[in-house]
Coordinates of C-alpha atoms in Angstrom, one line a residue:
X253 CA -1.2 -20.9 25.1
X254 CA 0.5 -23.1 22.6
X255 CA -1.8 -26.0 23.4
X256 CA -4.9 -23.8 22.9
X257 CA -3.5 -22.5 19.6
X258 CA -2.9 -26.1 18.4
X259 CA -6.5 -27.2 19.3
X260 CA -8.0 -24.2 17.5
X261 CA -5.8 -24.7 14.5
X262 CA -6.9 -28.3 14.2
X263 CA -10.6 -27.5 14.8
X264 CA -10.9 -24.6 12.3
X265 CA -8.1 -25.1 9.8
X266 CA -7.4 -28.8 10.0
X267 CA -3.6 -28.4 10.5
X268 CA -1.7 -30.2 13.2
X269 CA 0.9 -27.6 13.9
X270 CA 2.1 -24.1 13.1
X271 CA 5.3 -23.1 11.4
X272 CA 7.9 -21.7 13.7
X273 CA 7.6 -18.1 12.3
X274 CA 3.8 -18.3 12.7
X275 CA 4.1 -19.4 16.3
X276 CA 6.5 -16.6 17.1
X277 CA 4.3 -14.0 15.5
X278 CA 1.3 -15.2 17.5
X279 CA 3.2 -15.3 20.8
X280 CA 4.5 -11.8 20.1
X281 CA 1.1 -10.1 19.4
X282 CA -0.5 -12.0 22.3
X283 CA 2.1 -10.6 24.7
X284 CA 1.0 -7.1 23.6
X285 CA 4.1 -6.2 21.5
X286 CA 4.1 -4.4 18.1
X287 CA 5.0 -7.0 15.6
X288 CA 6.4 -7.0 12.0
X289 CA 5.8 -10.1 10.0
X290 CA 7.6 -10.7 6.7
X291 CA 6.6 -13.9 5.0
X292 CA 6.8 -14.7 1.3
X293 CA 3.6 -15.6 -0.7
X294 CA 2.2 -18.9 0.6
X295 CA 3.9 -18.5 4.0
X296 CA 0.7 -18.3 5.9
X297 CA 0.6 -14.7 7.0
X298 CA -3.2 -14.6 7.6
X299 CA -3.0 -17.3 10.3
X300 CA -0.8 -14.9 12.3
X301 CA -3.7 -12.7 13.0
X302 CA -6.7 -15.0 12.4
X303 CA -5.7 -17.6 15.0
X304 CA -5.0 -15.3 17.9
X305 CA -8.3 -13.5 17.2
X306 CA -9.9 -16.7 18.7
X307 CA -7.7 -16.6 21.7
X308 CA -8.0 -13.0 23.0
X309 CA -10.6 -10.7 24.5
X310 CA -12.1 -8.3 22.0
X311 CA -12.2 -7.9 18.3
X312 CA -9.2 -7.9 15.8
X313 CA -9.4 -5.1 13.2
X314 CA -7.7 -6.0 9.9
X315 CA -6.8 -3.2 7.6
X316 CA -6.4 -4.2 3.9
X317 CA -6.4 -2.3 0.6
X318 CA -7.5 -5.4 -1.3
X319 CA -11.3 -5.6 -1.5
X320 CA -11.5 -9.0 -3.3
X321 CA -9.0 -10.6 -0.9
X322 CA -10.8 -9.4 2.2
X323 CA -14.1 -10.6 0.9
X324 CA -12.6 -14.0 0.1
X325 CA -11.0 -14.3 3.6
X326 CA -14.2 -13.3 5.4
X327 CA -16.2 -15.9 3.4
X328 CA -13.6 -18.6 4.2
X329 CA -13.6 -17.6 7.9
X330 CA -17.4 -17.8 8.2
X331 CA -17.3 -21.1 6.5
X332 CA -14.9 -22.3 9.2
X333 CA -17.2 -21.2 11.9
X334 CA -15.4 -17.9 12.7
X335 CA -17.6 -14.9 12.7
X336 CA -16.1 -12.1 10.6
X337 CA -17.3 -9.1 8.5
X338 CA -15.8 -6.7 6.1
X339 CA -16.6 -3.0 5.5
X340 CA -15.6 -1.5 2.2
X341 CA -17.0 0.6 -0.7
X342 CA -19.1 -2.3 -2.1
X343 CA -21.5 -2.2 0.9
X344 CA -24.6 -0.1 1.5
X345 CA -24.8 2.3 4.4
X346 CA -27.4 0.0 6.0
X347 CA -25.0 -3.0 5.9
X348 CA -22.1 -0.9 7.2
X349 CA -24.2 0.2 10.2
X350 CA -25.3 -3.4 10.8
X351 CA -21.7 -4.8 10.8
X352 CA -20.4 -2.0 13.1
X353 CA -23.2 -2.7 15.5
X354 CA -22.3 -6.4 15.5
X355 CA -18.7 -5.5 16.2
X356 CA -19.7 -3.2 19.1
X357 CA -21.9 -6.0 20.6
X358 CA -19.0 -8.4 20.6
X359 CA -20.5 -10.7 17.9
X360 CA -17.5 -10.7 15.7
X361 CA -14.0 -12.0 16.0
X362 CA -12.5 -10.1 13.1
X363 CA -13.5 -6.9 11.3
X364 CA -11.8 -6.1 7.9
X365 CA -11.8 -2.5 6.7
X366 CA -10.1 -0.6 3.9
X367 CA -7.8 2.3 5.0
X368 CA -10.2 4.9 3.5
X369 CA -12.8 3.9 6.1
X370 CA -10.7 4.9 9.1
X371 CA -11.8 8.6 9.2
X372 CA -15.4 8.1 8.1
X373 CA -18.0 9.4 10.6
X374 CA -19.6 5.9 10.9
X375 CA -16.3 4.2 11.9
X376 CA -15.0 7.0 14.2
X377 CA -18.3 7.1 16.0
X378 CA -18.2 3.3 16.5
X379 CA -14.5 3.3 17.5
X380 CA -15.1 4.5 21.1
X381 CA -17.4 1.6 21.7
X382 CA -15.2 -1.1 20.2
X383 CA -13.1 -3.5 22.4
X384 CA -10.1 -4.0 20.2
X385 CA -7.5 -6.7 21.0
X386 CA -5.0 -5.7 18.3
X387 CA -4.8 -4.2 14.8
X388 CA -3.4 -6.2 11.9
X389 CA -2.2 -4.2 8.8
X390 CA -2.1 -6.5 5.8
X391 CA 0.0 -5.5 2.7
X392 CA 1.9 -3.1 5.0
X393 CA 4.4 -2.2 2.3
X394 CA 1.7 0.1 0.9
X395 CA 2.4 2.5 3.9
X396 CA 6.0 3.1 2.8
X397 CA 6.8 5.8 0.3
X398 CA 9.9 3.7 -0.6
X399 CA 7.7 0.6 -1.4
X400 CA 6.6 -0.6 -4.8
X401 CA 2.9 0.0 -4.1
X402 CA 2.9 3.1 -2.0
X403 CA -0.6 4.4 -1.3
X404 CA -0.7 7.8 0.5
X405 CA -4.1 7.0 2.0
X406 CA -2.5 4.0 3.8
X407 CA -0.4 6.4 5.9
X408 CA -3.7 7.2 7.7
X409 CA -3.6 3.8 9.3
X410 CA -1.2 5.2 12.0
X411 CA -4.0 7.4 13.3
X412 CA -5.8 4.3 14.6
X413 CA -3.5 4.5 17.6
X414 CA -5.6 7.6 18.6
X415 CA -8.7 5.4 18.6
X416 CA -7.2 2.4 20.3
X417 CA -4.1 3.5 22.2
X418 CA -3.8 0.2 24.1
X419 CA -4.0 -2.1 21.1
X420 CA -0.7 -3.4 19.7
X421 CA -0.2 -3.5 15.9
X422 CA 0.9 -6.3 13.6
X423 CA 2.2 -5.2 10.2
X424 CA 2.3 -8.0 7.6
X425 CA 3.9 -8.1 4.1
X426 CA 5.3 -10.6 1.7
X427 CA 7.9 -8.3 0.2
X428 CA 9.8 -5.5 1.9
X429 CA 13.3 -4.2 1.5
X430 CA 15.2 -3.1 4.7
X431 CA 14.4 0.6 4.0
X432 CA 10.7 -0.3 3.5
X433 CA 10.6 -2.2 6.8
X434 CA 12.1 0.7 8.7
X435 CA 9.7 3.1 7.1
X436 CA 6.7 0.9 8.0
X437 CA 7.8 0.7 11.7
X438 CA 8.4 4.4 11.9
X439 CA 5.1 5.4 10.1
X440 CA 3.1 3.2 12.4
X441 CA 4.8 4.4 15.5
X442 CA 6.1 1.0 16.5
X443 CA 7.8 0.8 19.9
X444 CA 11.6 0.9 19.7
X445 CA 12.1 -2.8 20.5
X446 CA 9.3 -4.2 18.4
X447 CA 9.4 -7.9 17.3
X448 CA 10.5 -8.5 13.7
X449 CA 9.8 -12.0 12.3
X450 CA 11.2 -12.9 9.0
X451 CA 10.5 -16.2 7.2
X452 CA 13.4 -17.3 4.9
X453 CA 12.7 -16.5 1.3
X454 CA 14.6 -19.5 -0.1
X455 CA 12.4 -22.1 -1.9
X456 CA 14.4 -25.3 -2.3
X457 CA 12.0 -26.6 -4.9
X458 CA 11.6 -23.5 -7.1
X459 CA 13.8 -22.7 -10.0
X460 CA 14.1 -19.1 -11.2
X461 CA 14.8 -18.8 -15.0
X462 CA 15.0 -16.1 -17.6
X463 CA 14.8 -16.9 -21.3
X464 CA 15.6 -14.6 -24.2
X465 CA 13.7 -15.8 -27.2
X466 CA 12.9 -14.6 -30.7
X467 CA 10.1 -17.3 -30.9
X468 CA 8.2 -16.7 -27.7
X469 CA 4.9 -18.3 -29.0
X470 CA 6.6 -21.5 -29.9
X471 CA 8.6 -21.5 -26.7
X472 CA 5.4 -21.0 -24.7
X473 CA 3.8 -24.0 -26.3
X474 CA 6.9 -26.1 -25.6
X475 CA 7.0 -25.1 -22.0
X476 CA 3.3 -25.7 -21.3
X477 CA 3.3 -29.0 -23.2
X478 CA 6.1 -30.2 -20.9
X479 CA 4.3 -29.0 -17.7
X480 CA 3.1 -31.9 -15.6
X481 CA 0.6 -29.9 -13.5
X482 CA -1.2 -26.6 -13.5
X483 CA 0.4 -23.4 -14.9
X484 CA -0.1 -19.7 -14.7
X485 CA 0.9 -17.3 -17.6
X486 CA 1.0 -13.7 -16.5
X487 CA 0.4 -10.9 -19.0
X488 CA 0.1 -7.1 -18.5
X489 CA -2.8 -6.6 -21.0
X490 CA -6.2 -8.2 -21.6
X491 CA -5.7 -8.1 -25.3
X492 CA -2.6 -10.3 -25.1
X493 CA -4.4 -12.6 -22.7
X494 CA -7.2 -13.1 -25.3
X495 CA -4.6 -13.6 -28.1
X496 CA -2.7 -16.2 -26.2
X497 CA -5.8 -18.0 -25.1
X498 CA -6.9 -18.4 -28.7
X499 CA -3.5 -19.5 -29.8
X500 CA -3.0 -22.1 -27.1
X501 CA -6.5 -23.4 -27.6
X502 CA -5.8 -23.9 -31.3
X503 CA -2.7 -25.9 -30.3
X504 CA -4.7 -28.3 -28.1
X505 CA -4.0 -26.7 -24.7
X506 CA -6.6 -26.8 -21.9
X507 CA -6.7 -23.0 -21.2
X508 CA -8.8 -20.4 -19.5
X509 CA -8.4 -16.7 -18.8
X510 CA -8.9 -14.1 -16.0
X511 CA -8.9 -10.3 -16.1
X512 CA -11.0 -7.4 -14.9
X513 CA -13.0 -6.8 -18.1
X514 CA -14.7 -10.2 -17.7
X515 CA -17.9 -10.4 -15.7
X516 CA -17.8 -11.7 -12.2
X517 CA -19.6 -14.8 -13.2
X518 CA -17.2 -15.5 -16.1
X519 CA -14.1 -14.9 -13.8
X520 CA -15.5 -17.2 -11.1
X521 CA -16.2 -20.0 -13.6
X522 CA -12.7 -19.6 -15.0
X523 CA -11.2 -19.8 -11.5
X524 CA -13.2 -22.9 -10.6
X525 CA -12.2 -24.6 -13.8
X526 CA -8.6 -24.0 -13.1
X527 CA -8.8 -24.8 -9.3
X528 CA -10.5 -28.1 -10.0
X529 CA -8.1 -29.1 -12.8
X530 CA -10.7 -28.9 -15.5
X531 CA -8.4 -26.4 -17.2
X532 CA -4.7 -26.7 -17.0
X533 CA -3.5 -23.2 -17.9
X534 CA -4.6 -19.9 -16.5
X535 CA -3.7 -16.8 -18.4
X536 CA -4.2 -13.7 -16.3
X537 CA -3.2 -10.2 -15.3
X538 CA -1.1 -9.6 -12.2
X539 CA -4.2 -9.3 -9.9
X540 CA -4.8 -13.0 -10.2
X541 CA -3.6 -15.3 -7.5
X542 CA -4.0 -13.2 -4.3
X543 CA -5.4 -15.4 -1.6
X544 CA -5.7 -18.4 -3.9
X545 CA -3.9 -21.4 -2.6
X546 CA -3.4 -24.1 -5.3
X547 CA -0.6 -26.5 -4.4
X548 CA 0.1 -28.2 -7.7
X549 CA 1.2 -25.2 -9.8
X550 CA 4.3 -26.5 -11.6
X551 CA 5.0 -23.5 -13.7
X552 CA 4.5 -19.7 -13.5
X553 CA 5.4 -18.0 -16.8
X554 CA 5.8 -14.2 -17.3
X555 CA 5.0 -13.3 -20.9
X556 CA 5.5 -9.6 -20.1
X557 CA 8.1 -8.3 -17.7
X558 CA 6.6 -7.3 -14.3
X559 CA 7.3 -3.7 -13.2
X560 CA 9.0 -4.6 -10.0
X561 CA 11.0 -7.3 -8.3
X562 CA 8.4 -7.4 -5.6
X563 CA 5.6 -8.2 -8.2
X564 CA 7.8 -10.9 -9.8
X565 CA 8.7 -12.5 -6.5
X566 CA 5.1 -12.7 -5.3
X567 CA 3.7 -14.1 -8.6
X568 CA 6.6 -16.6 -9.0
X569 CA 6.0 -17.8 -5.5
X570 CA 2.6 -19.2 -6.5
X571 CA 4.5 -22.2 -8.1
X572 CA 5.4 -25.3 -6.2
X573 CA 3.6 -24.7 -2.9
X574 CA 3.3 -28.5 -2.4
X575 CA 7.1 -28.7 -2.1
X576 CA 7.6 -30.5 -5.4
X577 CA 9.8 -29.2 -8.2
X578 CA 8.5 -26.1 -9.9
X579 CA 9.7 -23.5 -12.3
X580 CA 9.3 -19.7 -12.5
X581 CA 10.2 -18.6 -16.1
X582 CA 10.4 -15.0 -17.4
X583 CA 10.2 -14.9 -21.2
X584 CA 12.1 -11.8 -22.3
X585 CA 12.5 -10.1 -25.7
X586 CA 12.9 -6.5 -27.0
X587 CA 9.1 -6.2 -27.3
X588 CA 8.7 -7.1 -23.6
X589 CA 11.2 -4.3 -22.6
X590 CA 9.3 -1.9 -24.8
X591 CA 6.0 -2.9 -23.2
X592 CA 7.6 -2.2 -19.8
X593 CA 8.6 1.3 -20.8
X594 CA 5.2 1.9 -22.3
X595 CA 3.5 1.3 -19.0
X596 CA 5.4 4.3 -17.6
X597 CA 4.7 6.6 -20.6
X598 CA 1.0 6.0 -20.3
X599 CA 0.8 6.6 -16.5
X600 CA -1.4 9.2 -15.0
X601 CA -0.4 12.9 -15.2
X602 CA -1.2 15.6 -12.6
X603 CA -2.8 17.8 -15.2
X604 CA -5.0 14.9 -16.4
X605 CA -6.1 14.1 -12.8
X606 CA -6.7 17.8 -12.1
X607 CA -8.9 18.1 -15.1
X608 CA -11.0 15.2 -13.9
X609 CA -11.2 16.6 -10.4
X610 CA -12.3 20.0 -11.8
X611 CA -15.0 18.3 -13.8
X612 CA -16.1 16.3 -10.8
X613 CA -16.4 19.4 -8.6
X614 CA -18.4 21.2 -11.3
X615 CA -20.7 18.2 -11.8
X616 CA -21.3 17.9 -8.0
X617 CA -21.7 21.7 -7.6
X618 CA -18.7 22.1 -5.3
X619 CA -17.3 25.6 -5.6
X620 CA -13.9 27.0 -4.8
X621 CA -13.3 27.0 -1.1
X622 CA -16.1 24.5 -0.4
X623 CA -15.7 21.3 1.6
X624 CA -19.0 19.4 1.7
X625 CA -19.5 18.0 5.2
X626 CA -21.8 15.2 4.1
X627 CA -21.4 12.5 1.3
X628 CA -23.3 13.0 -1.9
X629 CA -24.7 10.3 -4.2
X630 CA -22.6 9.8 -7.3
X631 CA -23.2 7.7 -10.4
X632 CA -20.1 7.0 -12.5
X633 CA -22.2 6.2 -15.6
X634 CA -24.2 9.4 -15.3
X635 CA -21.1 11.4 -14.8
X636 CA -19.5 10.0 -17.9
X637 CA -22.7 10.4 -20.0
X638 CA -23.0 14.1 -18.9
X639 CA -19.5 14.8 -20.3
X640 CA -19.7 12.4 -23.3
X641 CA -16.7 10.4 -21.9
X642 CA -16.1 7.4 -24.2
X643 CA -13.0 6.0 -22.6
X644 CA -14.6 4.9 -19.3
X645 CA -11.9 2.4 -18.4
X646 CA -9.3 5.2 -18.4
X647 CA -11.6 7.4 -16.4
X648 CA -12.1 4.7 -13.8
X649 CA -8.3 4.4 -13.5
X650 CA -8.0 8.2 -13.0
X651 CA -10.7 8.1 -10.3
X652 CA -8.8 5.3 -8.5
X653 CA -5.7 7.6 -8.4
X654 CA -7.7 10.5 -7.0
X655 CA -8.8 8.1 -4.2
X656 CA -5.3 6.7 -3.8
X657 CA -3.8 10.2 -3.5
X658 CA -6.3 11.1 -0.8
X659 CA -8.3 13.7 -2.7
X660 CA -11.7 12.0 -2.7
X661 CA -13.2 8.7 -1.4
X662 CA -16.1 6.6 -2.4
X663 CA -18.2 4.5 0.0
X664 CA -21.2 2.3 -0.6
X665 CA -22.3 0.7 -3.8
X666 CA -26.1 0.5 -4.3
X667 CA -28.2 -0.3 -7.3
X668 CA -31.3 1.6 -8.2
X669 CA -34.1 0.6 -10.6
X670 CA -35.2 2.7 -13.5
X671 CA -37.4 5.6 -12.4
X672 CA -39.4 8.2 -14.3
X673 CA -41.9 11.1 -13.8
X674 CA -43.9 12.9 -16.5
X675 CA -43.6 16.6 -15.9
X676 CA -46.4 17.8 -18.2
X677 CA -50.0 17.2 -17.3
X678 CA -52.2 14.5 -18.8
X679 CA -54.1 16.8 -21.1
X680 CA -50.9 18.1 -22.7
X681 CA -49.8 14.5 -23.3
X682 CA -52.9 13.7 -25.3
X683 CA -52.7 17.0 -27.3
X684 CA -49.2 16.0 -28.7
X685 CA -48.9 14.9 -32.3
X686 CA -48.7 11.1 -32.4
X687 CA -45.1 9.9 -32.8
X688 CA -42.6 7.8 -30.9
X689 CA -42.7 10.2 -28.0
X690 CA -46.4 10.0 -27.5
X691 CA -46.2 6.2 -27.7
X692 CA -43.7 6.2 -24.8
X693 CA -45.8 8.6 -22.7
X694 CA -48.9 6.5 -23.3
X695 CA -46.9 3.4 -22.2
X696 CA -45.7 5.1 -19.1
X697 CA -49.2 6.2 -18.1
X698 CA -50.6 2.7 -18.6
X699 CA -47.8 1.0 -16.6
X700 CA -47.4 3.3 -13.6
X701 CA -49.7 5.0 -11.2
X702 CA -48.7 8.4 -9.8
X703 CA -46.2 9.0 -12.6
X704 CA -47.5 12.7 -13.0
X705 CA -46.8 13.3 -9.3
X706 CA -43.5 11.8 -8.3
X707 CA -40.6 9.6 -9.5
X708 CA -41.9 6.0 -9.8
X709 CA -40.1 2.8 -10.5
X710 CA -40.8 1.5 -14.0
X711 CA -40.2 -1.8 -15.8
X712 CA -38.2 -0.6 -18.8
X713 CA -38.8 -3.8 -20.8
X714 CA -42.5 -3.7 -20.3
X715 CA -42.7 0.1 -21.2
X716 CA -40.6 -0.4 -24.3
X717 CA -42.8 -3.3 -25.4
X718 CA -45.9 -1.1 -24.8
X719 CA -44.3 1.6 -27.0
X720 CA -43.5 -1.0 -29.7
X721 CA -39.7 -0.4 -29.6
X722 CA -36.6 -2.1 -28.3
X723 CA -35.2 -1.3 -24.8
X724 CA -32.3 0.6 -26.4
X725 CA -34.6 2.7 -28.5
X726 CA -36.8 3.4 -25.4
X727 CA -33.9 4.5 -23.3
X728 CA -32.5 6.7 -26.1
X729 CA -35.9 8.4 -26.5
X730 CA -36.3 8.9 -22.8
X731 CA -33.0 10.7 -22.7
X732 CA -34.3 13.1 -25.4
X733 CA -37.6 13.6 -23.6
X734 CA -35.6 14.4 -20.5
X735 CA -33.5 17.0 -22.4
X736 CA -36.8 18.5 -23.7
X737 CA -38.1 18.9 -20.1
X738 CA -41.0 16.6 -20.6
X739 CA -39.9 13.8 -18.2
X740 CA -37.5 13.2 -15.4
X741 CA -35.7 9.9 -15.9
X742 CA -33.0 7.8 -14.2
X743 CA -31.9 4.7 -16.0
X744 CA -31.2 1.6 -13.9
X745 CA -27.7 1.6 -12.5
X746 CA -25.5 1.9 -9.5
X747 CA -24.2 4.7 -7.4
X748 CA -21.8 5.4 -4.6
X749 CA -21.4 8.0 -2.0
X750 CA -18.7 10.6 -2.7
X751 CA -16.7 12.2 0.1
X752 CA -14.3 15.1 -0.4
X753 CA -11.4 14.7 1.9
X754 CA -10.2 18.3 1.7
X755 CA -11.3 21.8 0.8
X756 CA -11.5 22.6 -2.9
X757 CA -8.4 24.7 -3.4
X758 CA -7.4 24.1 -7.0
X759 CA -3.8 25.4 -6.5
X760 CA -3.2 23.3 -3.4
X761 CA -4.8 20.2 -5.0
X762 CA -2.7 20.5 -8.1
X763 CA 0.4 20.9 -6.0
X764 CA -0.6 17.8 -4.0
X765 CA -1.2 15.8 -7.2
X766 CA 2.1 16.8 -8.8
X767 CA 4.0 15.7 -5.7
X768 CA 2.3 12.3 -5.5
X769 CA 2.5 11.7 -9.3
X770 CA 6.2 12.5 -9.3
X771 CA 6.8 10.2 -6.3
X772 CA 4.9 7.4 -8.0
X773 CA 6.8 7.9 -11.2
X774 CA 10.1 7.8 -9.3
X775 CA 9.1 4.5 -7.6
X776 CA 8.1 3.0 -10.9
X777 CA 11.5 4.0 -12.5
X778 CA 13.4 2.5 -9.6
X779 CA 11.3 -0.7 -9.9
X780 CA 12.0 -1.0 -13.6
X781 CA 15.8 -0.5 -13.2
X782 CA 15.9 -3.2 -10.5
X783 CA 13.9 -5.8 -12.5
X784 CA 16.2 -5.1 -15.5
X785 CA 19.1 -5.8 -13.2
X786 CA 17.6 -9.1 -12.1
X787 CA 17.0 -10.1 -15.7
X788 CA 20.6 -9.5 -16.8
X789 CA 22.3 -10.8 -13.7
X790 CA 24.7 -13.7 -14.1
X791 CA 24.8 -14.7 -10.4
X792 CA 22.4 -17.1 -8.7
X793 CA 18.9 -15.7 -9.1
X794 CA 17.7 -17.0 -5.7
X795 CA 20.6 -15.3 -4.0
X796 CA 20.1 -12.1 -5.9
X797 CA 16.4 -11.9 -4.8
X798 CA 17.4 -12.6 -1.2
X799 CA 20.0 -9.9 -1.3
X800 CA 17.5 -7.4 -2.7
X801 CA 15.3 -8.1 0.3
X802 CA 18.2 -7.8 2.7
X803 CA 18.7 -11.5 3.3
X804 CA 22.3 -12.5 2.5
X805 CA 22.2 -16.3 2.6
X806 CA 25.4 -16.5 0.5
X807 CA 24.5 -20.0 -0.7
X808 CA 23.8 -20.7 -4.4
X809 CA 20.5 -22.5 -5.1
X810 CA 22.0 -24.8 -7.8
X811 CA 18.5 -24.7 -9.5
X812 CA 18.2 -21.5 -11.4
X813 CA 19.3 -21.0 -15.0
X814 CA 22.5 -19.2 -14.0
X815 CA 23.6 -21.8 -11.5
X816 CA 23.0 -24.6 -14.1
X817 CA 25.0 -22.7 -16.7
X818 CA 27.9 -22.3 -14.2
X819 CA 27.9 -26.1 -13.4
X820 CA 28.0 -26.9 -17.1
X821 CA 31.2 -24.9 -17.7

């Protein structure tokens, strides 16, 4: 088996050998044992399930909560000649059906799914026809209620044993304390003598440092000026990212930025500029870096304090993957601590979530005691417009918590063109007094056949030009005509399919939300207390991190700021 693995590794990945921990993980899962894999960022976790997928009979199902990461991995696998697909909320129902059929027909080696898909009708129907070799659960810490990123919906992963009782499971995570490891194993129903494989966390080339500064802007410029390779600066807000990007650019730095409010094209261009070395410094939010393997990152700087030790360790670990000296520097000041507390004070509340859930039910026509058995088409933009919601970013975040807490689920993401229908007859149109409305109606009649009979696709730009107005004016007037009952109108946009995961019982739902919101708040508070403890510790920082994760090496790193201060005394 080892020879086969080496040949496949060389053919598809170009590597000559596996790390010892990777080899042990592959041997364990291939022998049919439940396997726990704990490897720090950059340790090569994905190879532990991707390589054996080429060596066993049947398909490997990979469960992951990270849509962007699974899409990136599938793209990379296909480029390497390994047939893989993903199923998540971005796909149409037609694509989901196609990919499940490919899995059933044995055309795929790996199928990536999000945890929310497990109990959908499409997956459960396909499950009985799938020949599954084993199940890999990535980001497994999300299963544990003691973990820093607990997701209640992830607990449902354990029910996959009902679908595939003979398939062993491999749980993978970069960060897990001993209590989290035990909770993962228990939640997934691991056999008592499961295999636990832990890769040492010590990075001999990485220096952990904390600096307290009253002149952070000047210090940031000094650090980046001295940096001999690429650098990442992590911030917790897009406003700060933009501010730092402007400031560094004015000081002659080669800098780019990455956050969710930028378009996909802009983010991809920024990533390419940084990966190719065209830009030296990437300023980004915490989401940046997952699945990105850039070897020459010499410096990772945290402008804001991350909310947990796990977050900090993962992000710091993106420095020095080539084995050369690298630094992970956290810049702390009183404002940074205030920002950390602010993130908790602005977190979701159960009442706020309940208000949104009630609005959603009313909008979708779901009454008390109802549990719709079929998905319904849902447009986020139309929902917000109907309630005059201006803060759409906040609303998206609240929706994500309703999904995270297992109250609703969204599947599919399809675009539709603008459509319209004139509800009055043609004679009534021509009897109207000439104004902007009649110009719009005339333009609609000229541009579209059948518009008096059914909803037809329209070219908004062409219709607006025909009515001698801008697109914005046309769309605004169409909304008014719709309110007057003269037209039916759907502006171009996207929609998803909304599933209710439980009966509408407002008292029960509110109780469920209160429990999960409190649990999340407790987890956040514990995380903040621990990251504060790390910042203020005077002992070796590498040893402190290892002890936090239950690995007591007992040897000082001789690289971190605390070790260097001790040696100077």
